[in-house]
mmCIF file of N, CA and C in Angstrom:
data_model
loop_
_atom_site.group_PDB
_atom_site.id
_atom_site.type_symbol
_atom_site.label_atom_id
_atom_site.label_comp_id
_atom_site.label_asym_id
_atom_site.label_seq_id
_atom_site.Cartn_x
_atom_site.Cartn_y
_atom_site.Cartn_z
ATOM 1 N N MET A 1 12.789 95.803 102.134
ATOM 2 C CA MET A 1 12.815 97.119 101.541
ATOM 3 C C MET A 1 11.767 97.173 100.430
ATOM 4 N N GLN A 2 10.894 98.187 100.431
ATOM 5 C CA GLN A 2 9.868 98.319 99.424
ATOM 6 C C GLN A 2 10.473 98.836 98.133
ATOM 7 N N LYS A 3 9.811 98.514 97.027
ATOM 8 C CA LYS A 3 10.312 98.898 95.726
ATOM 9 C C LYS A 3 10.388 100.422 95.575
ATOM 10 N N ALA A 4 9.400 101.142 96.079
ATOM 11 C CA ALA A 4 9.379 102.605 95.959
ATOM 12 C C ALA A 4 10.446 103.268 96.803
ATOM 13 N N GLU A 5 10.918 102.592 97.834
ATOM 14 C CA GLU A 5 11.903 103.172 98.732
ATOM 15 C C GLU A 5 13.320 102.668 98.462
ATOM 16 N N LYS A 6 13.534 102.134 97.294
ATOM 17 C CA LYS A 6 14.835 101.577 96.954
ATOM 18 C C LYS A 6 15.876 102.689 96.835
ATOM 19 N N ASP A 7 17.002 102.534 97.491
ATOM 20 C CA ASP A 7 18.113 103.476 97.398
ATOM 21 C C ASP A 7 19.138 102.901 96.434
ATOM 22 N N PHE A 8 19.566 103.731 95.486
ATOM 23 C CA PHE A 8 20.564 103.293 94.532
ATOM 24 C C PHE A 8 21.917 103.788 95.016
ATOM 25 N N GLN A 9 22.814 102.878 95.304
ATOM 26 C CA GLN A 9 24.133 103.247 95.798
ATOM 27 C C GLN A 9 25.016 103.636 94.618
ATOM 28 N N LEU A 10 25.587 104.817 94.682
ATOM 29 C CA LEU A 10 26.505 105.301 93.666
ATOM 30 C C LEU A 10 27.778 105.731 94.375
ATOM 31 N N ASN A 11 28.783 104.868 94.341
ATOM 32 C CA ASN A 11 29.996 105.088 95.128
ATOM 33 C C ASN A 11 29.583 105.334 96.574
ATOM 34 N N GLN A 12 29.755 106.579 97.085
ATOM 35 C CA GLN A 12 29.333 106.886 98.438
ATOM 36 C C GLN A 12 28.021 107.655 98.430
ATOM 37 N N LEU A 13 27.511 107.984 97.254
ATOM 38 C CA LEU A 13 26.316 108.799 97.143
ATOM 39 C C LEU A 13 25.073 107.936 96.992
ATOM 40 N N ASN A 14 23.957 108.426 97.537
ATOM 41 C CA ASN A 14 22.675 107.767 97.365
ATOM 42 C C ASN A 14 21.846 108.564 96.377
ATOM 43 N N LEU A 15 21.279 107.902 95.377
ATOM 44 C CA LEU A 15 20.352 108.530 94.452
ATOM 45 C C LEU A 15 18.953 108.198 94.933
ATOM 46 N N LEU A 16 18.268 109.209 95.448
ATOM 47 C CA LEU A 16 16.949 109.008 96.028
ATOM 48 C C LEU A 16 15.908 109.725 95.181
ATOM 49 N N PRO A 17 14.742 109.130 94.990
ATOM 50 C CA PRO A 17 13.703 109.801 94.200
ATOM 51 C C PRO A 17 12.958 110.851 95.026
ATOM 52 N N LEU A 18 12.505 111.896 94.357
ATOM 53 C CA LEU A 18 11.546 112.803 94.989
ATOM 54 C C LEU A 18 10.208 112.087 94.915
ATOM 55 N N LYS A 19 9.591 111.823 96.051
ATOM 56 C CA LYS A 19 8.491 110.870 96.090
ATOM 57 C C LYS A 19 7.096 111.465 95.986
ATOM 58 N N ASN A 20 6.914 112.696 96.428
ATOM 59 C CA ASN A 20 5.552 113.208 96.452
ATOM 60 C C ASN A 20 5.502 114.638 95.914
ATOM 61 N N GLN A 21 4.293 115.115 95.716
ATOM 62 C CA GLN A 21 4.088 116.437 95.144
ATOM 63 C C GLN A 21 4.655 117.539 96.032
ATOM 64 N N LYS A 22 4.612 117.328 97.334
ATOM 65 C CA LYS A 22 5.149 118.319 98.276
ATOM 66 C C LYS A 22 6.642 118.535 98.036
ATOM 67 N N SER A 23 7.380 117.467 97.804
ATOM 68 C CA SER A 23 8.820 117.573 97.543
ATOM 69 C C SER A 23 9.082 118.313 96.236
ATOM 70 N N PHE A 24 8.308 117.973 95.199
ATOM 71 C CA PHE A 24 8.462 118.650 93.917
ATOM 72 C C PHE A 24 8.171 120.141 94.060
ATOM 73 N N ASP A 25 7.098 120.478 94.791
ATOM 74 C CA ASP A 25 6.728 121.874 94.987
ATOM 75 C C ASP A 25 7.805 122.639 95.745
ATOM 76 N N LEU A 26 8.406 121.987 96.738
ATOM 77 C CA LEU A 26 9.456 122.625 97.527
ATOM 78 C C LEU A 26 10.677 122.944 96.667
ATOM 79 N N VAL A 27 11.080 122.002 95.843
ATOM 80 C CA VAL A 27 12.240 122.226 94.960
ATOM 81 C C VAL A 27 11.911 123.322 93.950
ATOM 82 N N ASN A 28 10.698 123.289 93.377
ATOM 83 C CA ASN A 28 10.305 124.320 92.414
ATOM 84 C C ASN A 28 10.277 125.702 93.045
ATOM 85 N N LYS A 29 9.832 125.779 94.295
ATOM 86 C CA LYS A 29 9.709 127.064 94.979
ATOM 87 C C LYS A 29 11.071 127.641 95.358
ATOM 88 N N ARG A 30 11.953 126.803 95.923
ATOM 89 C CA ARG A 30 13.236 127.280 96.434
ATOM 90 C C ARG A 30 14.382 127.146 95.449
ATOM 91 N N GLY A 31 14.177 126.399 94.374
ATOM 92 C CA GLY A 31 15.287 126.066 93.490
ATOM 93 C C GLY A 31 15.594 127.099 92.428
ATOM 94 N N ASN A 32 16.762 126.926 91.838
ATOM 95 C CA ASN A 32 17.196 127.752 90.715
ATOM 96 C C ASN A 32 16.843 127.028 89.429
ATOM 97 N N LYS A 33 16.174 127.730 88.525
ATOM 98 C CA LYS A 33 15.804 127.136 87.241
ATOM 99 C C LYS A 33 16.890 127.467 86.222
ATOM 100 N N ILE A 34 17.376 126.422 85.580
ATOM 101 C CA ILE A 34 18.422 126.580 84.571
ATOM 102 C C ILE A 34 17.912 125.934 83.294
ATOM 103 N N ARG A 35 17.872 126.726 82.233
ATOM 104 C CA ARG A 35 17.356 126.223 80.961
ATOM 105 C C ARG A 35 18.499 125.770 80.063
ATOM 106 N N GLY A 36 18.329 124.601 79.509
ATOM 107 C CA GLY A 36 19.260 124.085 78.521
ATOM 108 C C GLY A 36 18.548 124.018 77.182
ATOM 109 N N ASN A 37 19.226 123.519 76.171
ATOM 110 C CA ASN A 37 18.612 123.396 74.850
ATOM 111 C C ASN A 37 17.499 122.364 74.828
ATOM 112 N N ASN A 38 17.668 121.293 75.587
ATOM 113 C CA ASN A 38 16.735 120.173 75.505
ATOM 114 C C ASN A 38 16.009 119.878 76.800
ATOM 115 N N MET A 39 16.273 120.655 77.838
ATOM 116 C CA MET A 39 15.645 120.368 79.127
ATOM 117 C C MET A 39 15.702 121.577 80.037
ATOM 118 N N LEU A 40 14.929 121.494 81.094
ATOM 119 C CA LEU A 40 14.947 122.472 82.168
ATOM 120 C C LEU A 40 15.387 121.732 83.414
ATOM 121 N N MET A 41 16.314 122.317 84.164
ATOM 122 C CA MET A 41 16.757 121.704 85.409
ATOM 123 C C MET A 41 16.507 122.673 86.551
ATOM 124 N N VAL A 42 15.888 122.168 87.600
ATOM 125 C CA VAL A 42 15.661 122.951 88.814
ATOM 126 C C VAL A 42 16.498 122.295 89.899
ATOM 127 N N SER A 43 17.298 123.081 90.600
ATOM 128 C CA SER A 43 18.152 122.510 91.649
ATOM 129 C C SER A 43 18.102 123.368 92.890
ATOM 130 N N CYS A 44 18.177 122.711 94.032
ATOM 131 C CA CYS A 44 18.255 123.418 95.312
ATOM 132 C C CYS A 44 18.936 122.515 96.331
ATOM 133 N N LEU A 45 19.306 123.092 97.448
ATOM 134 C CA LEU A 45 19.876 122.303 98.534
ATOM 135 C C LEU A 45 18.764 121.485 99.172
ATOM 136 N N ALA A 46 19.039 120.237 99.412
ATOM 137 C CA ALA A 46 18.049 119.353 100.024
ATOM 138 C C ALA A 46 18.084 119.534 101.530
ATOM 139 N N ASN A 47 16.961 119.226 102.150
ATOM 140 C CA ASN A 47 16.906 119.255 103.611
ATOM 141 C C ASN A 47 16.214 117.987 104.094
ATOM 142 N N ASP A 48 15.902 117.918 105.361
ATOM 143 C CA ASP A 48 15.325 116.705 105.939
ATOM 144 C C ASP A 48 13.914 116.414 105.449
ATOM 145 N N GLN A 49 13.263 117.367 104.817
ATOM 146 C CA GLN A 49 11.885 117.152 104.374
ATOM 147 C C GLN A 49 11.781 116.230 103.172
ATOM 148 N N PHE A 50 12.879 116.034 102.452
ATOM 149 C CA PHE A 50 12.818 115.214 101.253
ATOM 150 C C PHE A 50 12.800 113.725 101.548
ATOM 151 N N SER A 51 13.540 113.292 102.550
ATOM 152 C CA SER A 51 13.551 111.870 102.867
ATOM 153 C C SER A 51 13.998 111.665 104.305
ATOM 154 N N THR A 52 13.923 110.422 104.732
ATOM 155 C CA THR A 52 14.335 110.079 106.084
ATOM 156 C C THR A 52 15.775 109.594 106.127
ATOM 157 N N SER A 53 16.467 109.649 105.007
ATOM 158 C CA SER A 53 17.846 109.186 104.944
ATOM 159 C C SER A 53 18.753 110.076 105.786
ATOM 160 N N SER A 54 19.600 109.466 106.584
ATOM 161 C CA SER A 54 20.514 110.234 107.427
ATOM 162 C C SER A 54 21.830 110.526 106.719
ATOM 163 N N ASN A 55 22.007 109.975 105.538
ATOM 164 C CA ASN A 55 23.240 110.173 104.793
ATOM 165 C C ASN A 55 23.269 111.568 104.179
ATOM 166 N N SER A 56 24.315 112.352 104.472
ATOM 167 C CA SER A 56 24.409 113.705 103.933
ATOM 168 C C SER A 56 24.821 113.695 102.468
ATOM 169 N N LEU A 57 25.407 112.605 102.011
ATOM 170 C CA LEU A 57 25.809 112.512 100.614
ATOM 171 C C LEU A 57 24.695 111.874 99.795
ATOM 172 N N SER A 58 23.604 112.608 99.642
ATOM 173 C CA SER A 58 22.480 112.068 98.897
ATOM 174 C C SER A 58 22.066 113.030 97.795
ATOM 175 N N ILE A 59 21.565 112.469 96.733
ATOM 176 C CA ILE A 59 21.062 113.226 95.597
ATOM 177 C C ILE A 59 19.596 112.872 95.468
ATOM 178 N N HIS A 60 18.753 113.876 95.453
ATOM 179 C CA HIS A 60 17.325 113.655 95.265
ATOM 180 C C HIS A 60 17.007 114.044 93.830
ATOM 181 N N LEU A 61 16.461 113.104 93.079
ATOM 182 C CA LEU A 61 16.203 113.325 91.663
ATOM 183 C C LEU A 61 14.731 113.139 91.374
ATOM 184 N N GLY A 62 14.150 114.125 90.723
ATOM 185 C CA GLY A 62 12.772 114.035 90.281
ATOM 186 C C GLY A 62 12.711 114.258 88.787
ATOM 187 N N LEU A 63 11.859 113.517 88.119
ATOM 188 C CA LEU A 63 11.691 113.646 86.677
ATOM 189 C C LEU A 63 10.247 114.020 86.385
ATOM 190 N N LYS A 64 10.056 115.043 85.567
ATOM 191 C CA LYS A 64 8.725 115.434 85.113
ATOM 192 C C LYS A 64 8.685 115.187 83.620
ATOM 193 N N ILE A 65 8.041 114.113 83.243
ATOM 194 C CA ILE A 65 8.008 113.732 81.836
ATOM 195 C C ILE A 65 6.558 113.758 81.379
ATOM 196 N N SER A 66 6.235 114.739 80.560
ATOM 197 C CA SER A 66 4.870 114.973 80.112
ATOM 198 C C SER A 66 4.434 113.928 79.086
ATOM 199 N N LYS A 67 3.136 113.700 79.029
ATOM 200 C CA LYS A 67 2.596 112.791 78.021
ATOM 201 C C LYS A 67 2.718 113.371 76.620
ATOM 202 N N LYS A 68 3.011 114.662 76.537
ATOM 203 C CA LYS A 68 3.211 115.305 75.239
ATOM 204 C C LYS A 68 4.476 114.809 74.553
ATOM 205 N N LEU A 69 5.387 114.212 75.319
ATOM 206 C CA LEU A 69 6.648 113.722 74.755
ATOM 207 C C LEU A 69 6.486 112.420 73.998
ATOM 208 N N GLY A 70 5.385 111.728 74.205
ATOM 209 C CA GLY A 70 5.164 110.483 73.483
ATOM 210 C C GLY A 70 4.431 109.475 74.327
ATOM 211 N N LYS A 71 4.336 108.286 73.772
ATOM 212 C CA LYS A 71 3.661 107.204 74.483
ATOM 213 C C LYS A 71 4.555 106.654 75.587
ATOM 214 N N ALA A 72 4.049 105.692 76.324
ATOM 215 C CA ALA A 72 4.740 105.170 77.503
ATOM 216 C C ALA A 72 6.137 104.642 77.176
ATOM 217 N N VAL A 73 6.285 103.995 76.043
ATOM 218 C CA VAL A 73 7.590 103.436 75.669
ATOM 219 C C VAL A 73 8.620 104.554 75.529
ATOM 220 N N THR A 74 8.224 105.646 74.892
ATOM 221 C CA THR A 74 9.124 106.785 74.699
ATOM 222 C C THR A 74 9.455 107.450 76.028
ATOM 223 N N ARG A 75 8.441 107.640 76.870
ATOM 224 C CA ARG A 75 8.675 108.282 78.169
ATOM 225 C C ARG A 75 9.579 107.424 79.053
ATOM 226 N N ASN A 76 9.399 106.116 79.013
ATOM 227 C CA ASN A 76 10.263 105.224 79.793
ATOM 228 C C ASN A 76 11.700 105.255 79.271
ATOM 229 N N LYS A 77 11.866 105.356 77.960
ATOM 230 C CA LYS A 77 13.205 105.467 77.371
ATOM 231 C C LYS A 77 13.885 106.738 77.872
ATOM 232 N N ILE A 78 13.128 107.838 77.922
ATOM 233 C CA ILE A 78 13.673 109.107 78.415
ATOM 234 C C ILE A 78 14.085 108.970 79.867
ATOM 235 N N ARG A 79 13.249 108.339 80.702
ATOM 236 C CA ARG A 79 13.587 108.129 82.122
ATOM 237 C C ARG A 79 14.873 107.335 82.276
ATOM 238 N N ARG A 80 14.977 106.246 81.520
ATOM 239 C CA ARG A 80 16.177 105.398 81.603
ATOM 240 C C ARG A 80 17.427 106.170 81.192
ATOM 241 N N ARG A 81 17.323 106.968 80.134
ATOM 242 C CA ARG A 81 18.475 107.726 79.667
ATOM 243 C C ARG A 81 18.924 108.747 80.710
ATOM 244 N N ILE A 82 17.967 109.459 81.297
ATOM 245 C CA ILE A 82 18.319 110.473 82.297
ATOM 246 C C ILE A 82 18.964 109.826 83.511
ATOM 247 N N LYS A 83 18.377 108.733 84.000
ATOM 248 C CA LYS A 83 18.951 108.050 85.169
ATOM 249 C C LYS A 83 20.353 107.537 84.874
ATOM 250 N N SER A 84 20.563 107.024 83.677
ATOM 251 C CA SER A 84 21.881 106.530 83.293
ATOM 252 C C SER A 84 22.899 107.665 83.234
ATOM 253 N N ILE A 85 22.496 108.800 82.685
ATOM 254 C CA ILE A 85 23.401 109.943 82.589
ATOM 255 C C ILE A 85 23.737 110.471 83.978
ATOM 256 N N VAL A 86 22.737 110.560 84.846
ATOM 257 C CA VAL A 86 22.978 111.041 86.214
ATOM 258 C C VAL A 86 23.902 110.073 86.945
ATOM 259 N N HIS A 87 23.681 108.782 86.755
ATOM 260 C CA HIS A 87 24.542 107.769 87.372
ATOM 261 C C HIS A 87 25.985 107.964 86.923
ATOM 262 N N HIS A 88 26.191 108.161 85.635
ATOM 263 C CA HIS A 88 27.540 108.351 85.102
ATOM 264 C C HIS A 88 28.141 109.675 85.578
ATOM 265 N N ALA A 89 27.319 110.722 85.627
ATOM 266 C CA ALA A 89 27.816 112.042 86.036
ATOM 267 C C ALA A 89 28.273 112.052 87.484
ATOM 268 N N THR A 90 27.616 111.274 88.341
ATOM 269 C CA THR A 90 28.022 111.243 89.748
ATOM 270 C C THR A 90 29.399 110.619 89.916
ATOM 271 N N LYS A 91 29.767 109.760 88.996
ATOM 272 C CA LYS A 91 31.092 109.146 89.069
ATOM 273 C C LYS A 91 32.179 110.053 88.519
ATOM 274 N N THR A 92 31.827 110.940 87.582
ATOM 275 C CA THR A 92 32.850 111.752 86.930
ATOM 276 C C THR A 92 32.980 113.153 87.511
ATOM 277 N N LEU A 93 31.883 113.740 87.977
ATOM 278 C CA LEU A 93 31.942 115.095 88.528
ATOM 279 C C LEU A 93 32.304 115.052 90.007
ATOM 280 N N PRO A 94 32.941 116.103 90.539
ATOM 281 C CA PRO A 94 33.288 116.132 91.960
ATOM 282 C C PRO A 94 32.037 116.097 92.841
ATOM 283 N N SER A 95 32.173 115.499 94.014
ATOM 284 C CA SER A 95 31.016 115.286 94.890
ATOM 285 C C SER A 95 30.453 116.579 95.464
ATOM 286 N N ASP A 96 31.240 117.647 95.514
ATOM 287 C CA ASP A 96 30.712 118.898 96.067
ATOM 288 C C ASP A 96 29.628 119.506 95.176
ATOM 289 N N LEU A 97 29.577 119.097 93.901
ATOM 290 C CA LEU A 97 28.494 119.541 93.021
ATOM 291 C C LEU A 97 27.178 118.843 93.355
ATOM 292 N N TRP A 98 27.272 117.659 93.974
ATOM 293 C CA TRP A 98 26.101 116.825 94.233
ATOM 294 C C TRP A 98 25.645 116.836 95.680
ATOM 295 N N GLU A 99 26.560 117.052 96.595
ATOM 296 C CA GLU A 99 26.292 116.844 98.016
ATOM 297 C C GLU A 99 24.994 117.466 98.475
ATOM 298 N N ASN A 100 24.107 116.635 98.975
ATOM 299 C CA ASN A 100 22.865 117.055 99.614
ATOM 300 C C ASN A 100 22.073 118.037 98.749
ATOM 301 N N LYS A 101 21.857 117.672 97.504
ATOM 302 C CA LYS A 101 21.107 118.520 96.577
ATOM 303 C C LYS A 101 19.903 117.773 96.033
ATOM 304 N N ALA A 102 18.938 118.548 95.581
ATOM 305 C CA ALA A 102 17.748 118.000 94.939
ATOM 306 C C ALA A 102 17.654 118.585 93.532
ATOM 307 N N PHE A 103 17.359 117.730 92.572
ATOM 308 C CA PHE A 103 17.254 118.141 91.176
ATOM 309 C C PHE A 103 15.924 117.673 90.604
ATOM 310 N N ILE A 104 15.334 118.515 89.774
ATOM 311 C CA ILE A 104 14.199 118.111 88.948
ATOM 312 C C ILE A 104 14.619 118.356 87.512
ATOM 313 N N ILE A 105 14.423 117.356 86.674
ATOM 314 C CA ILE A 105 14.754 117.493 85.260
ATOM 315 C C ILE A 105 13.463 117.365 84.465
ATOM 316 N N VAL A 106 13.223 118.377 83.596
ATOM 317 C CA VAL A 106 12.034 118.397 82.750
ATOM 318 C C VAL A 106 12.505 118.398 81.295
ATOM 319 N N PRO A 107 12.425 117.246 80.619
ATOM 320 C CA PRO A 107 12.863 117.203 79.222
ATOM 321 C C PRO A 107 11.876 117.907 78.302
ATOM 322 N N ARG A 108 12.392 118.448 77.214
ATOM 323 C CA ARG A 108 11.564 119.112 76.213
ATOM 324 C C ARG A 108 11.274 118.172 75.056
ATOM 325 N N LYS A 109 10.364 118.588 74.213
ATOM 326 C CA LYS A 109 9.961 117.783 73.068
ATOM 327 C C LYS A 109 11.174 117.492 72.178
ATOM 328 N N GLY A 110 11.296 116.265 71.726
ATOM 329 C CA GLY A 110 12.412 115.861 70.889
ATOM 330 C C GLY A 110 13.598 115.326 71.671
ATOM 331 N N PHE A 111 13.467 115.232 72.988
ATOM 332 C CA PHE A 111 14.551 114.758 73.851
ATOM 333 C C PHE A 111 15.005 113.357 73.465
ATOM 334 N N ASP A 112 14.063 112.501 73.108
ATOM 335 C CA ASP A 112 14.383 111.109 72.790
ATOM 336 C C ASP A 112 15.118 110.957 71.459
ATOM 337 N N LEU A 113 15.110 111.986 70.630
ATOM 338 C CA LEU A 113 15.753 111.912 69.319
ATOM 339 C C LEU A 113 17.204 112.384 69.340
ATOM 340 N N ILE A 114 17.630 112.961 70.446
ATOM 341 C CA ILE A 114 18.974 113.536 70.547
ATOM 342 C C ILE A 114 19.967 112.477 70.984
ATOM 343 N N LYS A 115 21.182 112.559 70.475
ATOM 344 C CA LYS A 115 22.212 111.581 70.808
ATOM 345 C C LYS A 115 22.531 111.606 72.297
ATOM 346 N N TYR A 116 22.821 110.425 72.811
ATOM 347 C CA TYR A 116 23.117 110.243 74.231
ATOM 348 C C TYR A 116 24.286 111.124 74.668
ATOM 349 N N SER A 117 25.328 111.205 73.852
ATOM 350 C CA SER A 117 26.524 111.974 74.221
ATOM 351 C C SER A 117 26.208 113.465 74.366
ATOM 352 N N LEU A 118 25.332 113.992 73.517
ATOM 353 C CA LEU A 118 24.957 115.405 73.628
ATOM 354 C C LEU A 118 24.132 115.659 74.884
ATOM 355 N N LEU A 119 23.246 114.726 75.210
ATOM 356 C CA LEU A 119 22.444 114.860 76.424
ATOM 357 C C LEU A 119 23.327 114.793 77.662
ATOM 358 N N GLU A 120 24.312 113.903 77.629
ATOM 359 C CA GLU A 120 25.235 113.769 78.748
ATOM 360 C C GLU A 120 26.014 115.064 78.969
ATOM 361 N N GLU A 121 26.513 115.656 77.892
ATOM 362 C CA GLU A 121 27.235 116.925 77.996
ATOM 363 C C GLU A 121 26.345 118.020 78.569
ATOM 364 N N GLU A 122 25.096 118.063 78.106
ATOM 365 C CA GLU A 122 24.183 119.111 78.560
ATOM 366 C C GLU A 122 23.837 118.960 80.038
ATOM 367 N N ILE A 123 23.565 117.737 80.479
ATOM 368 C CA ILE A 123 23.239 117.526 81.889
ATOM 369 C C ILE A 123 24.435 117.869 82.770
ATOM 370 N N MET A 124 25.624 117.450 82.375
ATOM 371 C CA MET A 124 26.822 117.783 83.156
ATOM 372 C C MET A 124 27.042 119.291 83.202
ATOM 373 N N HIS A 125 26.816 119.962 82.080
ATOM 374 C CA HIS A 125 26.972 121.418 82.037
ATOM 375 C C HIS A 125 25.955 122.091 82.955
ATOM 376 N N LEU A 126 24.702 121.632 82.937
ATOM 377 C CA LEU A 126 23.668 122.228 83.776
ATOM 378 C C LEU A 126 23.948 121.993 85.270
ATOM 379 N N ILE A 127 24.484 120.840 85.593
ATOM 380 C CA ILE A 127 24.815 120.548 87.001
ATOM 381 C C ILE A 127 25.939 121.471 87.465
ATOM 382 N N GLN A 128 26.958 121.635 86.638
ATOM 383 C CA GLN A 128 28.058 122.526 87.004
ATOM 384 C C GLN A 128 27.565 123.969 87.106
ATOM 385 N N LYS A 129 26.662 124.360 86.219
ATOM 386 C CA LYS A 129 26.110 125.706 86.238
ATOM 387 C C LYS A 129 25.241 125.933 87.487
ATOM 388 N N SER A 130 24.569 124.876 87.939
ATOM 389 C CA SER A 130 23.686 125.010 89.109
ATOM 390 C C SER A 130 24.459 125.205 90.409
ATOM 391 N N SER A 131 25.720 124.799 90.436
ATOM 392 C CA SER A 131 26.490 124.912 91.675
ATOM 393 C C SER A 131 27.119 126.295 91.843
ATOM 394 N N THR A 132 27.090 127.111 90.804
ATOM 395 C CA THR A 132 27.685 128.446 90.907
ATOM 396 C C THR A 132 26.662 129.484 91.282
#
């Protein structure tokens, strides 16, 4: 298994990355944009164009982290925090909120300075809001 194609098992759900610009463009075009205090989340129903995975219980996650947010260390910290929050949210939120969906998360300036618990609440709120 190649490093770029690694599937992260989360209970019964697969966390899959959005791999190319075409996937990002598709989610941006068809998705619903939801603005939070510290981030923008775009969500849409995933289809077969995102990956070759046959599992219907998959989450496609894309992160757009601008260089304006800081140097590489800061951007990597933001990536790790978002992935950790999404991992935790998949265990606590019902699976119908996640089933076969694609998400793009775009953090805003100052994201790295906000407490983890507040970011977790905001991401969970945005996910619940995206399903309605």
